[in-house]
Amino acid sequence: EVQFQDPGQNPSNAVVLGFIVASAPGACTPTWGTYYTLAGAARGIDLDRRVARLRQRGGSVLVSFGGVANDDLAERCDVAGLTDAYRRVIDRYRVSGIDLDVEGAALADPAGGQRRADALAALQKLRPNVAIWLTVPVDPRGMPVAAVTAVRQVLQAKVRLTGVNVMTMDYGDPAASNLVTSSEQAL
């Protein structure tokens, strides 16, 4: 287990922790990969103390919600519950920013995407200094329609995005021997 707060193991002062998803039963409860509730992570992996130690050495933490595995909170929560889930994570870890990694089933759920957009707009009114990032997939032809829709929903909700990250990779194509070229084509 990498001790992200230990400069001997991680010289970076900026850490992204992920993924916060809905609890295994699918309720609107933020968990770390369905394995730990927020309180459970404090007990089980000493996460609160580790985040505090990183912050003591001048570090910052960004938390990523979503990912390809498990249920995205936007699939399980109404807007109020989703806003509250985001706020609870931000307040617990005193993060400087959040990332919404929208892919898989969450990307294919426009109703969940609208709940996400509306919750982020409400959250930004409560926590205006928290940076909000979106991470979406791309392919060699650029952003798929569903990824464009996800970004558009957030912008139409008047969320001030800090930025959009795109997931470039080899796209499962063994012929894509040059990752740089594949990534440039996608961008």
Short mmCIF file of C-alpha atoms in Angstrom, two decimals:
data_model
loop_
_atom_site.label_atom_id
_atom_site.label_comp_id
_atom_site.label_asym_id
_atom_site.label_seq_id
_atom_site.Cartn_x
_atom_site.Cartn_y
_atom_site.Cartn_z
CA GLU A 1 0.00 0.00 0.00
CA VAL A 2 1.46 3.33 -1.08
CA GLN A 3 1.55 5.87 1.70
CA PHE A 4 0.64 8.95 -0.38
CA GLN A 5 1.26 11.25 2.59
CA ASP A 6 4.87 10.01 3.00
CA PRO A 7 7.32 12.13 0.96
CA GLY A 8 9.65 9.13 0.81
CA GLN A 9 7.05 7.16 -1.14
CA ASN A 10 5.31 10.06 -2.87
CA PRO A 11 7.31 13.25 -3.41
CA SER A 12 4.30 15.01 -4.97
CA ASN A 13 2.31 17.45 -2.87
CA ALA A 14 -0.79 17.02 -5.02
CA VAL A 15 -2.79 13.82 -4.68
CA VAL A 16 -5.94 12.60 -6.42
CA LEU A 17 -7.86 10.02 -4.41
CA GLY A 18 -10.55 7.89 -6.02
CA PHE A 19 -13.06 6.65 -6.48
CA ILE A 20 -16.06 7.76 -4.48
CA VAL A 21 -19.09 5.75 -5.65
CA ALA A 22 -22.50 4.70 -4.36
CA SER A 23 -22.53 2.02 -1.67
CA ALA A 24 -22.74 -1.61 -2.78
CA PRO A 25 -26.51 -1.87 -2.16
CA GLY A 26 -26.86 1.07 -4.54
CA ALA A 27 -28.05 3.61 -2.00
CA CYS A 28 -27.10 7.28 -2.12
CA THR A 29 -24.22 6.74 0.29
CA PRO A 30 -20.72 7.86 -0.71
CA THR A 31 -18.13 5.11 -0.31
CA TRP A 32 -14.56 4.48 -1.37
CA GLY A 33 -15.09 1.93 -4.14
CA THR A 34 -17.95 0.32 -2.13
CA TYR A 35 -15.34 -0.97 0.35
CA TYR A 36 -15.36 1.81 2.92
CA THR A 37 -17.81 4.44 4.06
CA LEU A 38 -16.14 7.76 4.83
CA ALA A 39 -16.03 6.86 8.54
CA GLY A 40 -14.96 3.31 7.71
CA ALA A 41 -11.99 4.61 5.70
CA ALA A 42 -10.92 6.66 8.73
CA ARG A 43 -10.91 3.47 10.83
CA GLY A 44 -9.84 0.91 8.25
CA ILE A 45 -7.08 2.68 6.35
CA ASP A 46 -6.49 5.72 8.56
CA LEU A 47 -7.47 7.96 5.64
CA ASP A 48 -8.42 11.09 7.60
CA ARG A 49 -5.04 11.15 9.39
CA ARG A 50 -3.15 10.44 6.18
CA VAL A 51 -4.88 13.33 4.38
CA ALA A 52 -4.12 15.59 7.36
CA ARG A 53 -0.43 14.59 7.23
CA LEU A 54 -0.22 15.40 3.53
CA ARG A 55 -1.84 18.77 4.19
CA GLN A 56 0.66 19.45 7.04
CA ARG A 57 3.52 19.17 4.56
CA GLY A 58 1.80 21.68 2.26
CA GLY A 59 -0.02 19.17 0.10
CA SER A 60 -3.45 19.29 -1.45
CA VAL A 61 -6.05 16.63 -2.12
CA LEU A 62 -8.50 16.28 -4.97
CA VAL A 63 -11.18 13.58 -4.74
CA SER A 64 -12.48 11.79 -7.81
CA PHE A 65 -16.08 10.58 -7.99
CA GLY A 66 -17.24 7.89 -10.40
CA GLY A 67 -14.97 5.77 -12.56
CA VAL A 68 -15.88 2.81 -14.70
CA ALA A 69 -16.55 0.32 -11.89
CA ASN A 70 -19.47 0.40 -9.44
CA ASP A 71 -22.42 2.79 -9.42
CA ASP A 72 -21.83 6.50 -9.83
CA LEU A 73 -23.65 8.48 -7.13
CA ALA A 74 -25.52 10.35 -9.89
CA GLU A 75 -27.15 7.05 -10.82
CA ARG A 76 -28.50 6.51 -7.28
CA CYS A 77 -29.15 9.94 -5.79
CA ASP A 78 -31.67 12.69 -6.38
CA VAL A 79 -30.21 16.19 -6.82
CA ALA A 80 -30.43 17.10 -3.12
CA GLY A 81 -28.88 13.81 -2.01
CA LEU A 82 -26.12 14.09 -4.61
CA THR A 83 -25.33 17.67 -3.62
CA ASP A 84 -25.15 16.57 0.01
CA ALA A 85 -22.91 13.59 -0.82
CA TYR A 86 -20.46 15.83 -2.71
CA ARG A 87 -20.52 18.39 0.13
CA ARG A 88 -19.90 15.76 2.82
CA VAL A 89 -16.82 14.43 1.01
CA ILE A 90 -15.47 17.94 0.36
CA ASP A 91 -15.98 18.97 3.98
CA ARG A 92 -14.61 15.78 5.49
CA TYR A 93 -11.33 15.90 3.56
CA ARG A 94 -11.20 19.70 3.08
CA VAL A 95 -10.38 19.18 -0.58
CA SER A 96 -9.34 21.93 -2.95
CA GLY A 97 -11.08 20.28 -5.88
CA ILE A 98 -13.15 17.40 -7.12
CA ASP A 99 -13.12 15.41 -10.32
CA LEU A 100 -16.15 13.70 -11.83
CA ASP A 101 -14.89 10.71 -13.82
CA VAL A 102 -17.86 10.05 -16.09
CA GLU A 103 -17.63 6.82 -18.01
CA GLY A 104 -19.31 3.45 -18.43
CA ALA A 105 -22.94 3.24 -17.30
CA ALA A 106 -22.85 6.78 -15.88
CA LEU A 107 -21.90 8.17 -19.29
CA ALA A 108 -24.84 6.36 -20.89
CA ASP A 109 -27.31 7.83 -18.34
CA PRO A 110 -28.38 11.33 -19.45
CA ALA A 111 -30.90 11.62 -16.59
CA GLY A 112 -28.10 10.89 -14.11
CA GLY A 113 -25.94 13.38 -16.00
CA GLN A 114 -28.57 16.06 -15.51
CA ARG A 115 -28.76 15.27 -11.79
CA ARG A 116 -24.94 15.53 -11.67
CA ALA A 117 -25.00 18.89 -13.45
CA ASP A 118 -27.75 20.29 -11.21
CA ALA A 119 -26.01 19.01 -8.06
CA LEU A 120 -22.70 20.55 -9.14
CA ALA A 121 -24.42 23.90 -9.74
CA ALA A 122 -25.96 23.74 -6.25
CA LEU A 123 -22.64 22.63 -4.76
CA GLN A 124 -20.77 25.49 -6.39
CA LYS A 125 -23.07 27.94 -4.60
CA LEU A 126 -22.26 26.24 -1.28
CA ARG A 127 -18.52 25.75 -1.90
CA PRO A 128 -17.53 28.35 -4.54
CA ASN A 129 -13.78 27.91 -4.04
CA VAL A 130 -13.70 24.20 -4.83
CA ALA A 131 -12.35 23.45 -8.31
CA ILE A 132 -14.57 21.20 -10.41
CA TRP A 133 -13.07 18.98 -13.11
CA LEU A 134 -14.73 16.55 -15.51
CA THR A 135 -12.95 13.52 -16.88
CA VAL A 136 -14.51 11.91 -19.95
CA PRO A 137 -13.46 9.29 -22.47
CA VAL A 138 -12.29 9.99 -26.01
CA ASP A 139 -11.54 7.72 -28.91
CA PRO A 140 -9.32 8.25 -31.95
CA ARG A 141 -12.09 10.33 -33.55
CA GLY A 142 -12.47 12.64 -30.53
CA MET A 143 -15.14 12.85 -27.84
CA PRO A 144 -18.06 10.46 -28.26
CA VAL A 145 -21.53 12.05 -28.33
CA ALA A 146 -22.25 10.88 -24.77
CA ALA A 147 -19.10 12.61 -23.48
CA VAL A 148 -20.03 15.84 -25.28
CA THR A 149 -23.50 15.58 -23.73
CA ALA A 150 -22.00 15.15 -20.23
CA VAL A 151 -19.85 18.28 -20.63
CA ARG A 152 -22.71 20.24 -22.21
CA GLN A 153 -25.09 19.36 -19.35
CA VAL A 154 -22.65 20.71 -16.77
CA LEU A 155 -21.99 23.90 -18.72
CA GLN A 156 -25.71 24.49 -19.35
CA ALA A 157 -26.28 24.20 -15.59
CA LYS A 158 -23.92 27.22 -15.29
CA VAL A 159 -21.19 25.26 -13.48
CA ARG A 160 -17.80 26.99 -13.71
CA LEU A 161 -15.58 24.10 -14.72
CA THR A 162 -11.91 24.32 -13.92
CA GLY A 163 -11.24 21.99 -16.82
CA VAL A 164 -12.06 18.85 -18.74
CA ASN A 165 -9.67 15.91 -18.75
CA VAL A 166 -9.85 13.39 -21.56
CA MET A 167 -8.86 9.75 -21.13
CA THR A 168 -6.45 8.92 -23.91
CA MET A 169 -5.13 5.37 -24.22
CA ASP A 170 -4.42 2.69 -26.80
CA TYR A 171 -8.21 2.26 -27.23
CA GLY A 172 -7.89 -1.52 -27.12
CA ASP A 173 -6.35 -1.48 -30.58
CA PRO A 174 -3.23 -3.65 -30.83
CA ALA A 175 -2.40 -1.82 -34.06
CA ALA A 176 -2.21 1.47 -32.15
CA SER A 177 1.48 0.96 -31.53
CA ASN A 178 2.15 4.65 -31.18
CA LEU A 179 0.24 5.93 -28.15
CA VAL A 180 1.35 9.50 -28.84
CA THR A 181 -0.17 9.45 -32.33
CA SER A 182 -3.39 7.84 -31.06
CA SER A 183 -3.68 10.44 -28.32
CA GLU A 184 -3.04 13.32 -30.71
CA GLN A 185 -5.71 11.99 -33.07
CA ALA A 186 -8.20 11.80 -30.21
CA LEU A 187 -7.42 15.31 -29.04
#
